CSV table of C-alpha atoms and ligand atoms in Angstrom, one decimal:
chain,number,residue,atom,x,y,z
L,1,UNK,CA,7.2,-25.9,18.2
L,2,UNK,CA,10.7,-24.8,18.2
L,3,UNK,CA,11.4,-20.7,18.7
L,4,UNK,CA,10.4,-19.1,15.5
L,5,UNK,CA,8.2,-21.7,13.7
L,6,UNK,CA,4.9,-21.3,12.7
L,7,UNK,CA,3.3,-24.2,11.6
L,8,UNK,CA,6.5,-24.8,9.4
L,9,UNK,CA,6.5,-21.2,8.8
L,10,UNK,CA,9.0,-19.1,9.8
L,11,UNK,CA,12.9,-19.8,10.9
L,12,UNK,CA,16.0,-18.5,10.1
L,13,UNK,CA,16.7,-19.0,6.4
L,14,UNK,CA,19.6,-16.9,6.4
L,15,UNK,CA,23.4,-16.6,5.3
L,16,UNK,CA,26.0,-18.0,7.8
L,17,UNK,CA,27.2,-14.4,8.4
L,18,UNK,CA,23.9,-13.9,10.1
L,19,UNK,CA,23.5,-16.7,12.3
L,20,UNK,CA,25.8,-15.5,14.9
L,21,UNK,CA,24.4,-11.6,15.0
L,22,UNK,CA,20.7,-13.7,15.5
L,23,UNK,CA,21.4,-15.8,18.1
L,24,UNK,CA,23.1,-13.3,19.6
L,25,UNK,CA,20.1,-11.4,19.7
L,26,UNK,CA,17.7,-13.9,20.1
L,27,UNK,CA,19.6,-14.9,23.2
L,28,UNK,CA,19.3,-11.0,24.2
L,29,UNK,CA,15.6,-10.7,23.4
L,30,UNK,CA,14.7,-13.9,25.6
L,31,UNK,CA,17.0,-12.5,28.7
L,32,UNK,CA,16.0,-9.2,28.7
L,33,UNK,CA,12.2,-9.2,28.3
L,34,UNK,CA,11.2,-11.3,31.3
L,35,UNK,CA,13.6,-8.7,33.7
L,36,UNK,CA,11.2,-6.2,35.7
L,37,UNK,CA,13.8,-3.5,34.5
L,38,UNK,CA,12.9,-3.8,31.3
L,39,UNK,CA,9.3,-4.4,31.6
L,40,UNK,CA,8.5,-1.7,33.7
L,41,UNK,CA,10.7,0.9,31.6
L,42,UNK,CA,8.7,-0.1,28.6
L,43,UNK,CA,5.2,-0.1,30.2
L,44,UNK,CA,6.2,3.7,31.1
L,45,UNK,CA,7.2,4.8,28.3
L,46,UNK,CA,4.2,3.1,26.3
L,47,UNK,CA,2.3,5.8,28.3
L,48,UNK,CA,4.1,8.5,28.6
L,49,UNK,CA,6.1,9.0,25.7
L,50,UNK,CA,3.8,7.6,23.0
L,51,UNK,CA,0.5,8.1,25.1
L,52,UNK,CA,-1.0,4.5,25.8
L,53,UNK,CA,-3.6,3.0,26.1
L,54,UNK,CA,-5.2,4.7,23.0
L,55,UNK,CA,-8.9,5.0,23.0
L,56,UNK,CA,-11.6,2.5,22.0
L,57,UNK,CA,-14.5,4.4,20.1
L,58,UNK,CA,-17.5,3.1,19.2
L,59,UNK,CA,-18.4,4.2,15.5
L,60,UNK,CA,-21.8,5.4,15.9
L,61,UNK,CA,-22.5,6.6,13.0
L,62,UNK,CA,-20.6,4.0,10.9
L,63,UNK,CA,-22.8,1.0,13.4
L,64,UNK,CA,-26.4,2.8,12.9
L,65,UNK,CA,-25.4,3.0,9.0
L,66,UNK,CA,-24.4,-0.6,8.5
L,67,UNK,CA,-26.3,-2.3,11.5
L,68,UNK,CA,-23.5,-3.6,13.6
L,69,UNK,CA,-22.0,-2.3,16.2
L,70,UNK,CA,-18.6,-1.3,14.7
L,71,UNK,CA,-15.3,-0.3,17.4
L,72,UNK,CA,-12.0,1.5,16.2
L,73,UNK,CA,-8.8,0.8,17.8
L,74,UNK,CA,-7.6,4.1,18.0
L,75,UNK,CA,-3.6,3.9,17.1
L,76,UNK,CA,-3.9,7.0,15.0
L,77,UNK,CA,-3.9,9.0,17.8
L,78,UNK,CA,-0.3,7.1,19.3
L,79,UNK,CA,2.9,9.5,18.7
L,80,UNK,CA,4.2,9.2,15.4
L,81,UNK,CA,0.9,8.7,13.8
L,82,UNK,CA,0.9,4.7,13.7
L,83,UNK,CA,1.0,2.0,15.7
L,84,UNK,CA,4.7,1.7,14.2
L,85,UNK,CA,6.1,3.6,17.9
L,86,UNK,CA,5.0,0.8,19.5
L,87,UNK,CA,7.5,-1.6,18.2
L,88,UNK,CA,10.6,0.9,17.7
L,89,UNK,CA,9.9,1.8,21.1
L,90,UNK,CA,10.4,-1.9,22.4
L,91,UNK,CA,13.3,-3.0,20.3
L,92,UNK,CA,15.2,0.6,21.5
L,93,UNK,CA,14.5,-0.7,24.9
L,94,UNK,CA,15.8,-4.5,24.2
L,95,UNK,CA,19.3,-2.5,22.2
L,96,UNK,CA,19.4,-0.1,25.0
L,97,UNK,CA,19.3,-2.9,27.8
L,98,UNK,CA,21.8,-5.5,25.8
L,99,UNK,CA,24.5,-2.5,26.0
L,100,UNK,CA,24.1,-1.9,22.3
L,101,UNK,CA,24.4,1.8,21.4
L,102,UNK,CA,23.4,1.9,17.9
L,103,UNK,CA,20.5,1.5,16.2
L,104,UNK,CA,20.5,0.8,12.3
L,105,UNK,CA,17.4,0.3,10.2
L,106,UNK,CA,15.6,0.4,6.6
L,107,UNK,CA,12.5,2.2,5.5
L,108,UNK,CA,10.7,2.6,2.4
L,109,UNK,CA,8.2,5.2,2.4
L,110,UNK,CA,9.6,6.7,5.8
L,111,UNK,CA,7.0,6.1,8.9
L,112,UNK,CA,9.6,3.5,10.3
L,113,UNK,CA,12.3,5.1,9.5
L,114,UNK,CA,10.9,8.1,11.7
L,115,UNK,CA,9.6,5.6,14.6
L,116,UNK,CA,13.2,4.8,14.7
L,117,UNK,CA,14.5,7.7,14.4
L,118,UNK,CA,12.5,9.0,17.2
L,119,UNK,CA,13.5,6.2,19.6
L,120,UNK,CA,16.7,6.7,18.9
L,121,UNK,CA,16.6,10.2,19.8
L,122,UNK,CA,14.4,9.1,23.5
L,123,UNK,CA,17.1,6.5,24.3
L,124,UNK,CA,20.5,8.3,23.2
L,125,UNK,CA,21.4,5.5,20.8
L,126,UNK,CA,23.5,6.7,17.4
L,127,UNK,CA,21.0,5.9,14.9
L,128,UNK,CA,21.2,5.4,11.2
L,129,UNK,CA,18.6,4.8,8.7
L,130,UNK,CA,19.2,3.3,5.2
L,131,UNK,CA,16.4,4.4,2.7
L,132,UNK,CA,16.5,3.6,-1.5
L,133,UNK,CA,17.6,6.5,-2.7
L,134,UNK,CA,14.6,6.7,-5.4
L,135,UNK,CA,12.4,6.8,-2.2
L,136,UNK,CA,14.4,9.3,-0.1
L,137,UNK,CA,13.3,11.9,-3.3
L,138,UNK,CA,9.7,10.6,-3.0
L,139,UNK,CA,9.7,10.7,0.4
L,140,UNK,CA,11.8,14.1,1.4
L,141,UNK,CA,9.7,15.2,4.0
L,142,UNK,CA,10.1,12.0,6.1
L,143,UNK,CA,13.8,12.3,5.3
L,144,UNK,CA,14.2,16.1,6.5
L,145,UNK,CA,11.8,14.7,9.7
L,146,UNK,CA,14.3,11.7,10.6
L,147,UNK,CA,17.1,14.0,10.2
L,148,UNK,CA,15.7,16.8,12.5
L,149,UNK,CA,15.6,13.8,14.6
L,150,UNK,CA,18.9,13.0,15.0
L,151,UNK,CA,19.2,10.3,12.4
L,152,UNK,CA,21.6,9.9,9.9
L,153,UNK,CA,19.7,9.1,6.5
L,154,UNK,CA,22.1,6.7,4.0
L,155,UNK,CA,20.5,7.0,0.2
L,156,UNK,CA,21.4,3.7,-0.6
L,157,UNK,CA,21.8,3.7,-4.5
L,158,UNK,CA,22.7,0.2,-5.6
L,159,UNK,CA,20.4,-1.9,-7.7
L,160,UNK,CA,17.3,-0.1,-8.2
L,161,UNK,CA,17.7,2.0,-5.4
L,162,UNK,CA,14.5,0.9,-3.4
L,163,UNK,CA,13.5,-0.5,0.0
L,164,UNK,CA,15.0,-4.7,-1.1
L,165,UNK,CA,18.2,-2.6,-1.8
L,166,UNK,CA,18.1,-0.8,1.3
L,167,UNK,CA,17.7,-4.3,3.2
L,168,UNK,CA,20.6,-6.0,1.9
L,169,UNK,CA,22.9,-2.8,2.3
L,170,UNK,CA,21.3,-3.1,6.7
L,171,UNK,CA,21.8,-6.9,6.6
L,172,UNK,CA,25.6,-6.3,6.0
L,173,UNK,CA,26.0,-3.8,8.2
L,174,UNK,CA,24.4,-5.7,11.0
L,175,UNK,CA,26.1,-8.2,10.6
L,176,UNK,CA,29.5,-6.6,10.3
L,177,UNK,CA,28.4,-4.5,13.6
L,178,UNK,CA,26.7,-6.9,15.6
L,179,UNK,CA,28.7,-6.3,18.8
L,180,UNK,CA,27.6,-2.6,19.3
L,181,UNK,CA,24.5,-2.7,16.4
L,182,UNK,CA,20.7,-3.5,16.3
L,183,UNK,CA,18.9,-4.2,13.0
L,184,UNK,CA,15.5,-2.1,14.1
L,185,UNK,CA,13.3,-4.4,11.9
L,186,UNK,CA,9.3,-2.5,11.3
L,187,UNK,CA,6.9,-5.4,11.0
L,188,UNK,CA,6.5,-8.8,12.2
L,189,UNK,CA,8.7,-10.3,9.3
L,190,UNK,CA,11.9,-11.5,8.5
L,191,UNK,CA,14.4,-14.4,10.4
L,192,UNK,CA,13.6,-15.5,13.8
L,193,UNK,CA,13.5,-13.7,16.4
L,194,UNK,CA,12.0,-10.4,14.9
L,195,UNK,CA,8.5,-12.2,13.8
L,196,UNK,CA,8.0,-12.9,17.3
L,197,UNK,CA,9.8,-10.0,19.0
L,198,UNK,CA,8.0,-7.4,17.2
L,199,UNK,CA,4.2,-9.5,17.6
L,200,UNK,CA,5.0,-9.5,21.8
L,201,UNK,CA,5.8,-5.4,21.0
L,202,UNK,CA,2.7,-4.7,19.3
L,203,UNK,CA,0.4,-7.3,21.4
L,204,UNK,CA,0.2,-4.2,23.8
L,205,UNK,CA,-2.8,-3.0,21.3
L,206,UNK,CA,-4.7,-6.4,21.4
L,207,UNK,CA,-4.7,-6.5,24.9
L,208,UNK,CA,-6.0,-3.1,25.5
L,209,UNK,CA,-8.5,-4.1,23.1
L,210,UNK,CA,-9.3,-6.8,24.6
L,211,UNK,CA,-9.9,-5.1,28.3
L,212,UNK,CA,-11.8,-2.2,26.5
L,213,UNK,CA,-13.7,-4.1,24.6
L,214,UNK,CA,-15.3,-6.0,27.8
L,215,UNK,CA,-15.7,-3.2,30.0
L,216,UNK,CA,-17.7,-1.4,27.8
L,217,UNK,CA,-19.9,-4.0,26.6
L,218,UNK,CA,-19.5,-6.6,29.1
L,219,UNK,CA,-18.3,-9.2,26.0
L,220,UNK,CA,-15.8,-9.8,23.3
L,221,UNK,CA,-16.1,-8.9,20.0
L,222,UNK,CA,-18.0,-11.4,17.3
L,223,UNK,CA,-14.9,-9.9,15.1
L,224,UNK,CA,-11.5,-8.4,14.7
L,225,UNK,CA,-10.4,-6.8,11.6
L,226,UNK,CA,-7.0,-5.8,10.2
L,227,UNK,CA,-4.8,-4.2,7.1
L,228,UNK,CA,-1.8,-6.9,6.4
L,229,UNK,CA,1.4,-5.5,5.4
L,230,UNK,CA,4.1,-7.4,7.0
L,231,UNK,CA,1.6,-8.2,9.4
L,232,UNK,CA,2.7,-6.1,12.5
L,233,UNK,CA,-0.2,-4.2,13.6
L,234,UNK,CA,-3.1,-7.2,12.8
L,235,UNK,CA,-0.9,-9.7,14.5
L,236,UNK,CA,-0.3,-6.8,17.2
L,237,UNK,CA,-4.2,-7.1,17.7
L,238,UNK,CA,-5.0,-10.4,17.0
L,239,UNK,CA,-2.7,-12.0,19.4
L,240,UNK,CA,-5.0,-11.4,23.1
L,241,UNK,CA,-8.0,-12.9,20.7
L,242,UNK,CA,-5.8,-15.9,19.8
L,243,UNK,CA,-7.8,-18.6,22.2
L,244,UNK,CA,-11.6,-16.9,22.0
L,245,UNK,CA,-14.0,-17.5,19.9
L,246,UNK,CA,-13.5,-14.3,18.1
L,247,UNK,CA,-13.4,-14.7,13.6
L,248,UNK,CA,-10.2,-13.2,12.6
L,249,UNK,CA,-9.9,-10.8,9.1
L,250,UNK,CA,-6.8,-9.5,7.7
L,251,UNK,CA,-7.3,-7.2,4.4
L,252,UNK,CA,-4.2,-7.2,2.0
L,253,UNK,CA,-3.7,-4.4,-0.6
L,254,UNK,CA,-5.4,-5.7,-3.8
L,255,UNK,CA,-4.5,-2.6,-6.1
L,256,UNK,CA,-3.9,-2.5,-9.8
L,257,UNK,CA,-1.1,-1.8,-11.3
L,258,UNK,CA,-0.9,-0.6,-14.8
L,259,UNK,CA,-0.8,-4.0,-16.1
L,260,UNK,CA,-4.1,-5.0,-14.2
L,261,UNK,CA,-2.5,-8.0,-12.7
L,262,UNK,CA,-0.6,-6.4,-10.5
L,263,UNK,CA,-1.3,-6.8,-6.3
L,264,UNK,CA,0.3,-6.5,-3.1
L,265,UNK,CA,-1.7,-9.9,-1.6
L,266,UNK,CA,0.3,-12.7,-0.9
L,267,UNK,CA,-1.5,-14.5,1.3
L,268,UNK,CA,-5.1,-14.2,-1.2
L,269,UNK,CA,-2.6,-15.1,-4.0
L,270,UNK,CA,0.7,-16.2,-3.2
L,271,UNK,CA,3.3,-19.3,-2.8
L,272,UNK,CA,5.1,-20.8,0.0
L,273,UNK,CA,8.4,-19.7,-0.8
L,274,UNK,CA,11.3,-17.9,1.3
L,275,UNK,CA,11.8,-14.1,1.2
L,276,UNK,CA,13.9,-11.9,3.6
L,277,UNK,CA,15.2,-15.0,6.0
L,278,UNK,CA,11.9,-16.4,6.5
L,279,UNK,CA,9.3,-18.7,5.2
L,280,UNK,CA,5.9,-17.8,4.1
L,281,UNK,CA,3.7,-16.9,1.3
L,282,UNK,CA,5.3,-15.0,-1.1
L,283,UNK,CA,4.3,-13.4,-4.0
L,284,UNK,CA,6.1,-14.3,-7.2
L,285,UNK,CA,8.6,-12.7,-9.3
L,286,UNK,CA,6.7,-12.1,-12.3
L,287,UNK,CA,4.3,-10.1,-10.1
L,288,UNK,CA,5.2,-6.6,-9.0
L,289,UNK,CA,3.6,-5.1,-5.7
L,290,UNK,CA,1.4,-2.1,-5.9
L,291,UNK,CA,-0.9,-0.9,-3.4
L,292,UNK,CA,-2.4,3.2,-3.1
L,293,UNK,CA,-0.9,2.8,0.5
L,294,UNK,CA,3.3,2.5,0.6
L,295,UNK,CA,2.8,0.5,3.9
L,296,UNK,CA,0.8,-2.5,2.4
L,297,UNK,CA,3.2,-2.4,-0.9
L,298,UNK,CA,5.4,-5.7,0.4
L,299,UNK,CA,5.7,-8.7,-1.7
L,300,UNK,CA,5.4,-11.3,1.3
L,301,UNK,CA,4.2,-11.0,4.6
L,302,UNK,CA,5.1,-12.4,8.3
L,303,UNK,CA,4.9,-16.3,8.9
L,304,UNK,CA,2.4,-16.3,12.2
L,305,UNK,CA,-0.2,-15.2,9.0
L,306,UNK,CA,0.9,-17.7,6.6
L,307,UNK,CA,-0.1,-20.3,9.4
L,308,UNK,CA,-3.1,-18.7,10.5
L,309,UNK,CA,-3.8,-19.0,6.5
L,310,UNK,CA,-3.0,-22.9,6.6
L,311,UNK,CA,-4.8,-23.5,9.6
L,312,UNK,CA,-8.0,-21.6,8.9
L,313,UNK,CA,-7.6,-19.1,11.9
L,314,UNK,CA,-7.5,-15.6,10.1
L,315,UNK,CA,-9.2,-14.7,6.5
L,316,UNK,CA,-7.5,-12.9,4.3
L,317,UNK,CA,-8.9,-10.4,1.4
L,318,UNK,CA,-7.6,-8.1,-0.8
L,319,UNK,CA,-8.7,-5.3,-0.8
L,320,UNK,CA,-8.9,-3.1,-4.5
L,321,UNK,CA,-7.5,0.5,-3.8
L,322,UNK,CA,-11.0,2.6,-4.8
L,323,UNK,CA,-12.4,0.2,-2.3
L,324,UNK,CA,-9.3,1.4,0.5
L,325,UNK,CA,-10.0,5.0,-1.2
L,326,UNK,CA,-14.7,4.9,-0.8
L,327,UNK,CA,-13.7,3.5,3.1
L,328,UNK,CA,-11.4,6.4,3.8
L,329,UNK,CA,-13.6,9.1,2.5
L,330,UNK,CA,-16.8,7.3,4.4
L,331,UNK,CA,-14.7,7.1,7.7
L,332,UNK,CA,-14.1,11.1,7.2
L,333,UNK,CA,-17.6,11.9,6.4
L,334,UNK,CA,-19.5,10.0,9.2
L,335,UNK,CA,-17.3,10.2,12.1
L,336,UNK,CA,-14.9,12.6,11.5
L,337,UNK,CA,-11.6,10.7,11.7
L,338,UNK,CA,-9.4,10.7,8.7
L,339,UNK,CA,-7.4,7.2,8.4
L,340,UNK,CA,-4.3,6.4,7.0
L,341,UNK,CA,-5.0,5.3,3.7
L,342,UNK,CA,-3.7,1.5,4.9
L,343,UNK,CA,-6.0,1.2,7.8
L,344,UNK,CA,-8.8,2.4,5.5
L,345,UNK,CA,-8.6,-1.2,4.1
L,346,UNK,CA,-9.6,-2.8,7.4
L,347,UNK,CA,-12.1,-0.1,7.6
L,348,UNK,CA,-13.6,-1.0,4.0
L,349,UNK,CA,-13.5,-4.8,5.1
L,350,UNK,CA,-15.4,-4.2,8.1
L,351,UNK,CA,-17.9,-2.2,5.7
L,352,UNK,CA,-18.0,-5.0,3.8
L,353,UNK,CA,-18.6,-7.7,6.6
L,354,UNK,CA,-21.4,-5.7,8.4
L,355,UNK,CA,-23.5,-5.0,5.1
L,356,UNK,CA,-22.8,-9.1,4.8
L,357,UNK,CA,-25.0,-9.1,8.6
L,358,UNK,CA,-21.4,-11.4,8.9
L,359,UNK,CA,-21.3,-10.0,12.3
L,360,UNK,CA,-23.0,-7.8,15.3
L,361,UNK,CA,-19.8,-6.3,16.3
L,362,UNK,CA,-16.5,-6.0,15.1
L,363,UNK,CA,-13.4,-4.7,16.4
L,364,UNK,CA,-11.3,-2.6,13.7
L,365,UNK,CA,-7.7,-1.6,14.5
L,366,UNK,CA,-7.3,1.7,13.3
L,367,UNK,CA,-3.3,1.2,13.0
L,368,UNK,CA,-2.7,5.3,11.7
L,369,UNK,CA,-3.7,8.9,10.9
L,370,UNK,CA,-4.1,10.0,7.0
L,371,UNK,CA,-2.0,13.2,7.3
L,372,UNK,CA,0.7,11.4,5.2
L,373,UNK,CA,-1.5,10.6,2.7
L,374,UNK,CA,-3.2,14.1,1.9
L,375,UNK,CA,-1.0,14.5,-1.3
L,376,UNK,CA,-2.2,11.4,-2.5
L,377,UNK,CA,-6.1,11.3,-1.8
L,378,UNK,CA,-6.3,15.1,-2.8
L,379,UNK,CA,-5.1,13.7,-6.3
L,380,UNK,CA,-7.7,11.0,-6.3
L,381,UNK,CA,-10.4,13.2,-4.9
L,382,UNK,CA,-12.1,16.8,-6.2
L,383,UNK,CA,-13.8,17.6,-4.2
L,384,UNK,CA,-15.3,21.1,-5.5
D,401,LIG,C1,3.3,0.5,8.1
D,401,LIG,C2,1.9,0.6,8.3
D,401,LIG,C3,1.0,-0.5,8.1
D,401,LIG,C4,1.6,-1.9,7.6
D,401,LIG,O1,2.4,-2.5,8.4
D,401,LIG,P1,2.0,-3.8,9.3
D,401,LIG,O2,3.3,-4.4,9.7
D,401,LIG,O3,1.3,-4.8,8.4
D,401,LIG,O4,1.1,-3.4,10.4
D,401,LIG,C5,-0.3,-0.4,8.4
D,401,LIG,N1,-0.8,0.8,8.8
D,401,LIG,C6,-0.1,1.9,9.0
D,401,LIG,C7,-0.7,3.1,9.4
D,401,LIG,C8,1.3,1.8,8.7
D,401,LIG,O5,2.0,2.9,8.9
């Protein structure tokens, strides 16, 4: 398979402007990553600045409920909130050790935008953050956090002034700056490299999953489940498993929209189609993304997924938001950990497949914390 396809997914369907700034990086990312100066810098910093490995906890309460043993990655507790840190971190690193020393990026509801932010601050690197400007006002205290961070945050205001606005405005300057830029990108989508670049940064999670997992029980999971945005943090765990006879799930946001046909699930309902320099499924233009959680709101999703959806590897659900909204107050209420409202879909899948007896264990990648997301459930929720 040539670099960047998956299964015919994939590529680098992308302007001519851009082809030069991509293999320019691609060329960095495959020099850089195999050097021990690299490696070992990132391995360090994985522990001490973002505080691998995270935990593996065994759900008691959760398994004696639904009769399987049910295990929670534990990314939530990472710095930052989300397994997001894991992935700034190592594209920081690979901008930092190709003598680039600036780091530009976009973010829609903000948690990349601060992961970046943050790195840029660890590594010195002039950093720059382009947000829709109708987000930066629903988003203000993400924008006052990147800021304190260092960041410059550009309201981008062109269009309709949201996150696909705020990509094309990074594409051009990336490619305008490519000699001292990098294009931070959050999840496992877009042209080749980043789809692969950003699974090898997030692997980390699988892998400690993986060890965890056998130490404690002496086996592997029957199971691994996963939210799908872009794809980053399922992909991130899902990658060790590849090659063992372990059934992969990836839950999609399925939320209604006021017109009732509205979701956020492309690879449950979408097209082949290219989006954002990359084939994959897609979902169309007549359908508007909506999901309770900002980080599962994308309209297409990162090609390694479309081909485990050709192939028959991964199975992918959507999930409704009361579903993502019952998991999150369950998870609260029986084990005392409050999800982010996106990994509360993987959490409700999980629900799903043990009351199913699908399973006798399952691996859940918790991929972050709910503290963002208190405005929103306390508007959901009385709870007098
Ligand atoms: C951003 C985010 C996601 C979705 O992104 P992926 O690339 O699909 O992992 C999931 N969970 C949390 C907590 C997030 O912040």
């Amino acid at each position: 398979m040539a670099d960047g396809e998956f299964g015919g997914y994939g590529g680098r369907h992308v302007p001519d402007p851009l082809r030069e700034p991509l293999d320019e990086l691609a060329a960095a990312y495959d020099e850089v990553r195999e050097t021990d100066a690299f490696r070992e810098e990132f391995r360090a910093l994985l522990e001490e600045f973002t505080g691998r490995p995270t935990p593996l906890y065994h759900a008691r309460n959760l398994s004696e409920r639904y009769g399987a043993d049910i295990y929670l990655k534990r990314e939530d507790l990472l710095h930052g909130g989300a397994h997001k840190i894991n992935n700034a971190l190592g594209q920081g690193l690979l901008a930092k050790h190709a003598g680039r020393e600036r780091l530009i990026a976009e973010t829609g509801a903000g948690q990349h935008g601060v992961a970046t932010a943050m790195v840029g601050a660890l590594l010195g690197l002039e950093t720059e953050i382009y947000m829709g400007k109708k987000d930066a006002e629903r988003q203000a205290m993400n924008v006052f956090r990147m800021r304190l961070l260092g960041a410059e945050v550009n309201e981008v205001t062109r269009g309709g002034a949201g996150l696909a606005d705020a990509v094309d405005v990074a594409l051009e300057d990336f490619a305008e700056n490519v000699a001292d830029t990098h294009y931070l990108v959050g999840s496992a989508v877009g042209p080749d490299p980043f789809p692969r670049m950003v699974r090898d940064f997030q692997s980390v999670i699988g892998e400690e999953a993986r060890e965890q997992f056998r130490e404690r029980t002496g086996a592997l999971p029957d199971a691994a489940v996963a939210c799908v945005g872009g794809g980053s943090n399922a992909i991130g765990l899902f990658h060790a498993f590849r090659d063992d006879e372990v059934a992969f799930y990836g839950a999609e946001g399925g939320g209604e929209g006021p017109d009732s046909t509205r979701h956020a699930a492309p690879l449950a309902s979408g097209t082949d189609d290219v989006l954002h320099g990359m084939k994959t499924r897609v979902l169309g233009d007549d359908v508007e993304v909506h999901s309770v959680s900002a980080g599962l709101d994308y309209p297409g999703v990162g090609p390694e997924h479309a081909m485990f959806r050709a192939v028959g590897r991964c199975e992918y659900t959507a999930v409704t938001d009361d579903e993502a909204l019952a998991a999150f107050r369950e998870l609260s209420e029986t084990e005392g950990i409050i999800p982010a409202l996106e990994s509360s879909h993987a959490v409700a899948r999980a629900i799903q497949l043990a009351e199913e007896g699908a399973h006798d264990s399952l691996l859940v990648n918790l991929s972050g914390r709910g503290d963002k997301d208190m405005e929103t459930a306390a508007a959901k929720f009385d709870l007098e």
